[in-house]
PDB file of C-alpha atoms in Angstrom:
ATOM      1  CA  MET A   2       0.000   0.000   0.000  1.00 51.00           C
ATOM      2  CA  LYS A   3       1.310   3.457  -0.944  1.00 57.00           C
ATOM      3  CA  ILE A   4       0.300   6.593   0.917  1.00 60.00           C
ATOM      4  CA  GLU A   5       0.039   9.660  -1.317  1.00 65.00           C
ATOM      5  CA  GLY A   6       1.224  13.124  -0.312  1.00 67.00           C
ATOM      6  CA  LEU A   7       3.867  12.262   2.273  1.00 66.00           C
ATOM      7  CA  ASP A   8       6.599  14.011   0.293  1.00 70.00           C
ATOM      8  CA  ALA A   9       4.545  17.222   0.184  1.00 70.00           C
ATOM      9  CA  LEU A  10       3.784  16.934   3.906  1.00 61.00           C
ATOM     10  CA  GLU A  11       7.449  16.411   4.721  1.00 63.00           C
ATOM     11  CA  LYS A  12       8.390  19.443   2.618  1.00 67.00           C
ATOM     12  CA  SER A  13       5.750  21.580   4.368  1.00 65.00           C
ATOM     13  CA  LEU A  14       6.921  20.451   7.796  1.00 62.00           C
ATOM     14  CA  ASN A  15      10.546  21.199   6.912  1.00 64.00           C
ATOM     15  CA  GLU A  16       9.584  24.707   5.737  1.00 71.00           C
ATOM     16  CA  LEU A  17       7.555  25.283   8.900  1.00 57.00           C
ATOM     17  CA  SER A  18      10.492  24.144  11.027  1.00 63.00           C
ATOM     18  CA  ALA A  19      12.911  26.437   9.190  1.00 64.00           C
ATOM     19  CA  ASN A  20      10.522  29.396   9.518  1.00 52.00           C
ATOM     20  CA  ALA A  21      10.022  28.713  13.233  1.00 58.00           C
ATOM     21  CA  LYS A  22      13.800  28.584  13.772  1.00 67.00           C
ATOM     22  CA  LYS A  23      14.245  31.877  11.940  1.00 65.00           C
ATOM     23  CA  LEU A  24      11.419  33.471  13.960  1.00 54.00           C
ATOM     24  CA  SER A  25      12.924  32.263  17.244  1.00 60.00           C
ATOM     25  CA  GLU A  26      16.135  34.130  16.395  1.00 63.00           C
ATOM     26  CA  THR A  27      14.256  37.429  16.070  1.00 60.00           C
ATOM     27  CA  SER A  28      14.812  39.700  19.057  1.00 63.00           C
ATOM     28  CA  ALA A  29      12.927  42.804  17.904  1.00 82.00           C
ATOM     29  CA  VAL A  30      10.518  43.613  15.112  1.00 87.00           C
ATOM     30  CA  PRO A  31      10.464  47.118  13.608  1.00 90.00           C
ATOM     31  CA  PHE A  32       7.114  48.932  13.843  1.00 89.00           C
ATOM     32  CA  ASP A  33       6.690  48.999  10.060  1.00 92.00           C
ATOM     33  CA  GLU A  34       6.995  45.197   9.941  1.00 93.00           C
ATOM     34  CA  LEU A  35       4.787  44.591  12.963  1.00 95.00           C
ATOM     35  CA  PHE A  36       2.175  47.028  11.644  1.00 97.00           C
ATOM     36  CA  PRO A  37       2.304  46.652   7.843  1.00 97.00           C
ATOM     37  CA  PRO A  38       0.045  48.822   5.654  1.00 97.00           C
ATOM     38  CA  SER A  39      -2.417  45.946   5.208  1.00 97.00           C
ATOM     39  CA  PHE A  40      -2.858  45.685   8.992  1.00 98.00           C
ATOM     40  CA  MET A  41      -3.194  49.439   9.397  1.00 98.00           C
ATOM     41  CA  ARG A  42      -5.750  49.813   6.581  1.00 98.00           C
ATOM     42  CA  HIS A  43      -7.827  46.944   7.982  1.00 98.00           C
ATOM     43  CA  HIS A  44      -7.802  47.935  11.659  1.00 98.00           C
ATOM     44  CA  THR A  45      -7.270  51.726  11.741  1.00 98.00           C
ATOM     45  CA  ASP A  46      -8.231  54.928   9.971  1.00 97.00           C
ATOM     46  CA  SER A  47      -4.646  55.297   8.680  1.00 98.00           C
ATOM     47  CA  SER A  48      -2.832  53.624   5.811  1.00 97.00           C
ATOM     48  CA  SER A  49       0.503  53.192   7.593  1.00 97.00           C
ATOM     49  CA  ILE A  50       1.968  53.187  11.080  1.00 97.00           C
ATOM     50  CA  ASP A  51       3.832  56.393  10.235  1.00 96.00           C
ATOM     51  CA  GLU A  52       0.591  58.132   9.258  1.00 97.00           C
ATOM     52  CA  PHE A  53      -1.099  56.783  12.397  1.00 98.00           C
ATOM     53  CA  LEU A  54       1.628  58.217  14.619  1.00 97.00           C
ATOM     54  CA  GLU A  55       1.714  61.530  12.714  1.00 97.00           C
ATOM     55  CA  ASN A  56      -2.070  61.907  13.008  1.00 97.00           C
ATOM     56  CA  SER A  57      -1.978  61.388  16.752  1.00 97.00           C
ATOM     57  CA  PRO A  58      -2.245  64.408  19.057  1.00 97.00           C
ATOM     58  CA  PHE A  59       1.238  63.618  20.379  1.00 97.00           C
ATOM     59  CA  THR A  60       4.626  64.808  19.165  1.00 96.00           C
ATOM     60  CA  ILE A  61       6.506  61.605  18.404  1.00 96.00           C
ATOM     61  CA  GLU A  62       9.973  62.190  17.039  1.00 94.00           C
ATOM     62  CA  SER A  63      11.808  59.453  18.934  1.00 93.00           C
ATOM     63  CA  LYS A  64      11.310  56.228  20.819  1.00 91.00           C
ATOM     64  CA  GLU A  65      11.571  58.231  24.025  1.00 96.00           C
ATOM     65  CA  ASP A  66       8.738  60.541  22.906  1.00 96.00           C
ATOM     66  CA  PHE A  67       6.563  57.519  22.220  1.00 95.00           C
ATOM     67  CA  LEU A  68       7.353  55.901  25.561  1.00 95.00           C
ATOM     68  CA  ALA A  69       6.581  59.161  27.379  1.00 97.00           C
ATOM     69  CA  ILE A  70       2.944  59.193  26.226  1.00 97.00           C
ATOM     70  CA  PRO A  71       0.674  58.424  29.181  1.00 97.00           C
ATOM     71  CA  ASP A  72      -0.871  54.955  28.738  1.00 97.00           C
ATOM     72  CA  GLU A  73      -4.434  56.125  29.288  1.00 98.00           C
ATOM     73  CA  GLU A  74      -4.125  58.911  26.712  1.00 98.00           C
ATOM     74  CA  TRP A  75      -2.592  56.534  24.152  1.00 98.00           C
ATOM     75  CA  ASP A  76      -5.336  53.969  24.792  1.00 98.00           C
ATOM     76  CA  ASN A  77      -7.940  56.708  24.241  1.00 98.00           C
ATOM     77  CA  TYR A  78      -6.356  57.453  20.848  1.00 98.00           C
ATOM     78  CA  ILE A  79      -6.326  53.717  20.031  1.00 98.00           C
ATOM     79  CA  VAL A  80     -10.029  53.385  20.912  1.00 98.00           C
ATOM     80  CA  ALA A  81     -10.955  56.417  18.810  1.00 98.00           C
ATOM     81  CA  HIS A  82      -8.952  55.466  15.698  1.00 98.00           C
ATOM     82  CA  THR A  83      -8.818  51.654  15.595  1.00 98.00           C
ATOM     83  CA  ASP A  84     -11.082  48.677  16.128  1.00 97.00           C
ATOM     84  CA  PHE A  85      -9.159  47.785  19.311  1.00 98.00           C
ATOM     85  CA  SER A  86      -9.979  48.574  22.922  1.00 98.00           C
ATOM     86  CA  SER A  87      -6.352  49.150  23.958  1.00 98.00           C
ATOM     87  CA  TRP A  88      -2.760  49.452  22.742  1.00 97.00           C
ATOM     88  CA  GLU A  89      -2.063  46.060  24.315  1.00 97.00           C
ATOM     89  CA  GLU A  90      -4.834  44.460  22.258  1.00 97.00           C
ATOM     90  CA  MET A  91      -3.591  46.136  19.060  1.00 97.00           C
ATOM     91  CA  GLN A  92      -0.021  44.963  19.671  1.00 96.00           C
ATOM     92  CA  GLY A  93      -1.223  41.437  20.447  1.00 95.00           C
ATOM     93  CA  LYS A  94      -3.160  41.155  17.192  1.00 97.00           C
ATOM     94  CA  ALA A  95      -0.252  42.606  15.205  1.00 96.00           C
ATOM     95  CA  ALA A  96       2.156  40.133  16.829  1.00 92.00           C
ATOM     96  CA  GLU A  97      -0.207  37.239  16.135  1.00 93.00           C
ATOM     97  CA  ASP A  98      -0.520  38.235  12.461  1.00 96.00           C
ATOM     98  CA  TYR A  99       3.261  38.695  12.202  1.00 92.00           C
ATOM     99  CA  VAL A 100       4.005  35.226  13.621  1.00 90.00           C
ATOM    100  CA  VAL A 101       1.437  33.559  11.367  1.00 91.00           C
ATOM    101  CA  LYS A 102       2.932  35.278   8.320  1.00 90.00           C
ATOM    102  CA  GLN A 103       6.517  34.444   9.325  1.00 87.00           C
ATOM    103  CA  LEU A 104       5.631  30.784   9.834  1.00 82.00           C
ATOM    104  CA  GLY A 105       4.194  30.686   6.326  1.00 78.00           C
ATOM    105  CA  PHE A 106       0.523  30.107   7.070  1.00 74.00           C
TER     106      PHE A 106
END
């Protein structure tokens, strides 16, 4: 008896393994990769993460500027301009989408 498709399954599993290894070596993901235009257009009223940050009521010219924004005020902006209820939720969904894409699903 011959089982069909095992070669294709083995190839898929090898690709998944290689992608998972590559992903595990990633220590940081740039904002523009974590929040690609497709994500931003689908979940926000902006077409890019840069536009989203520029349209915010905050002056964000550095990482330090971004980190200095009070959490509650940033969450209020997120609620008003996305389909998320918090920055944490938005980041979680972006990370989930990023991992799925990197694994090749």
